[in-house]
PDB file of C-alpha atoms in Angstrom:
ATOM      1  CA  UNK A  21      -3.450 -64.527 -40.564  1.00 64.00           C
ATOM      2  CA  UNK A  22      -5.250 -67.284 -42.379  1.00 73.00           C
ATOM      3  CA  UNK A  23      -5.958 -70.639 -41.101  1.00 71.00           C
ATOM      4  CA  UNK A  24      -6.516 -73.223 -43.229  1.00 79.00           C
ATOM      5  CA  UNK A  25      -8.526 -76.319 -42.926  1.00 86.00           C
ATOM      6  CA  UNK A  26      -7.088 -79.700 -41.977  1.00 85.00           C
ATOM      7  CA  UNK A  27      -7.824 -83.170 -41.329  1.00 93.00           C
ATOM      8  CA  UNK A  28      -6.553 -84.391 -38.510  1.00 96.00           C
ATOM      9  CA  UNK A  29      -5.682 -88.330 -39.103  1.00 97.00           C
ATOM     10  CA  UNK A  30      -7.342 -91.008 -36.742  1.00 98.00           C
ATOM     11  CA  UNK A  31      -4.626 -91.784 -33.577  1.00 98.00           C
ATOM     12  CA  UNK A  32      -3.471 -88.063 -33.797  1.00 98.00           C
ATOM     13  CA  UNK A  33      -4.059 -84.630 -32.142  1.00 96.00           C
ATOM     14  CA  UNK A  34      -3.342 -80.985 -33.763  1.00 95.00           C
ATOM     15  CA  UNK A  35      -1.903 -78.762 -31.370  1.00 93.00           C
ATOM     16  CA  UNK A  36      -1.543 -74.883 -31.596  1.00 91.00           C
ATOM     17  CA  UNK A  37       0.363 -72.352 -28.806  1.00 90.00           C
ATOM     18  CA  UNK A  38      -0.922 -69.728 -26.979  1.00 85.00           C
ATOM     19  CA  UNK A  39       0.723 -67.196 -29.169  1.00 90.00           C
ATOM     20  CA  UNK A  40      -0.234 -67.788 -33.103  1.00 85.00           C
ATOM     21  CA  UNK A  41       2.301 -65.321 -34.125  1.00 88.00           C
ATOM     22  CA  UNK A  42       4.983 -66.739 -31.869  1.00 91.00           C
ATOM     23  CA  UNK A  43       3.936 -70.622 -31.407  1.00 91.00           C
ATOM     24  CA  UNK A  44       5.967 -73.816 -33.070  1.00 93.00           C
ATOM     25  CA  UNK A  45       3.025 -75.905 -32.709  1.00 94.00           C
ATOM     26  CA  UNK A  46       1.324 -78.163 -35.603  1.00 93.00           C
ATOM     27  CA  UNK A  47       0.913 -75.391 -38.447  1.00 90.00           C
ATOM     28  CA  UNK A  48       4.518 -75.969 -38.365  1.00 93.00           C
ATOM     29  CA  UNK A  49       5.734 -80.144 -36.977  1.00 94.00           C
ATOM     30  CA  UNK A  50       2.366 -81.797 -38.182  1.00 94.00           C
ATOM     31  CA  UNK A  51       0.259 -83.842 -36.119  1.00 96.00           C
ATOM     32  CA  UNK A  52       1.001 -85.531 -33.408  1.00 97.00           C
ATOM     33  CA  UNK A  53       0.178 -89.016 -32.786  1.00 98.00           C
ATOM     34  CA  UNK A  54      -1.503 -90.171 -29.215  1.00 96.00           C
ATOM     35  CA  UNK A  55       1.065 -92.350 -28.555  1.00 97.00           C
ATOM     36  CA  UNK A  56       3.737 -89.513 -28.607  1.00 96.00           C
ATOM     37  CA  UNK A  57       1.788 -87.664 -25.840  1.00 94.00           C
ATOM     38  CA  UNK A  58       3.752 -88.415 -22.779  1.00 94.00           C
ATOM     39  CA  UNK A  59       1.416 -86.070 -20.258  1.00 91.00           C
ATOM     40  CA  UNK A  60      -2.046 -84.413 -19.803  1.00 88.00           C
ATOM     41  CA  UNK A  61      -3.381 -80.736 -18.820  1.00 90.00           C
ATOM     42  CA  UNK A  62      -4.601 -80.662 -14.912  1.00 95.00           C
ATOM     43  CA  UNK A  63      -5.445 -77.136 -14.616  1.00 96.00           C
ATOM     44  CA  UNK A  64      -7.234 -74.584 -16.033  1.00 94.00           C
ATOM     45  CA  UNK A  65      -6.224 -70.837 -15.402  1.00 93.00           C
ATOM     46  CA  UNK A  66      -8.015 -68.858 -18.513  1.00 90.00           C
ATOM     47  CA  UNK A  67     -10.774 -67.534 -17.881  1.00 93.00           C
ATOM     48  CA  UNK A  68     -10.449 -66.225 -14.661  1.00 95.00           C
ATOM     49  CA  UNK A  69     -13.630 -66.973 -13.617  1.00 96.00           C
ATOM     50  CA  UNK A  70     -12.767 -70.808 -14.384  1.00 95.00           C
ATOM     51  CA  UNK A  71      -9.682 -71.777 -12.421  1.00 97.00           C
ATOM     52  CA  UNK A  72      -9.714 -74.978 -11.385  1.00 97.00           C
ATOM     53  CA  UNK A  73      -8.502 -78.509 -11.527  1.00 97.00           C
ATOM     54  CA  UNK A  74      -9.190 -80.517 -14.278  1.00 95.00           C
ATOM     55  CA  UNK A  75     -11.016 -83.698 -14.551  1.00 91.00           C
TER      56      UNK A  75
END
C-alpha cells in the first residue's frame, strides 16, 4: 500500500502496528498526544540478534 506523508504535531507521537494490513494504529485514530501515553517499551525481541532490555 501507499503511505502518505504526515506531520506529526509538537506534544504528539504517530504510532503504527506490527501488521500494516491488520493494525488500528494512527493511519486510522490520529496522533496521539504524550500525555495520553500511560507506559513505555522495555524490551526489544526483533532482531534476534538484538534481544535485550531497553534503556
Amino acid at each position: 500500500g501507499v503511505m502518505l506523508a504526515r506531520l506529526v504535531p509538537e506534544e504528539h507521537v504517530f504510532v503504527m502496528g506490527d501488521n500494516r494490513n491488520a493494525s488500528n494504529d494512527s493511519r486510522y485514530f490520529g496522533m496521539v498526544p504524550f500525555e495520553e501515553i500511560i507506559g513505555h517499551a522495555w524490551l526489544r525481541y526483533w532482531p534476534p540478534n538484538d534481544v535485550g532490555v531497553l534503556p
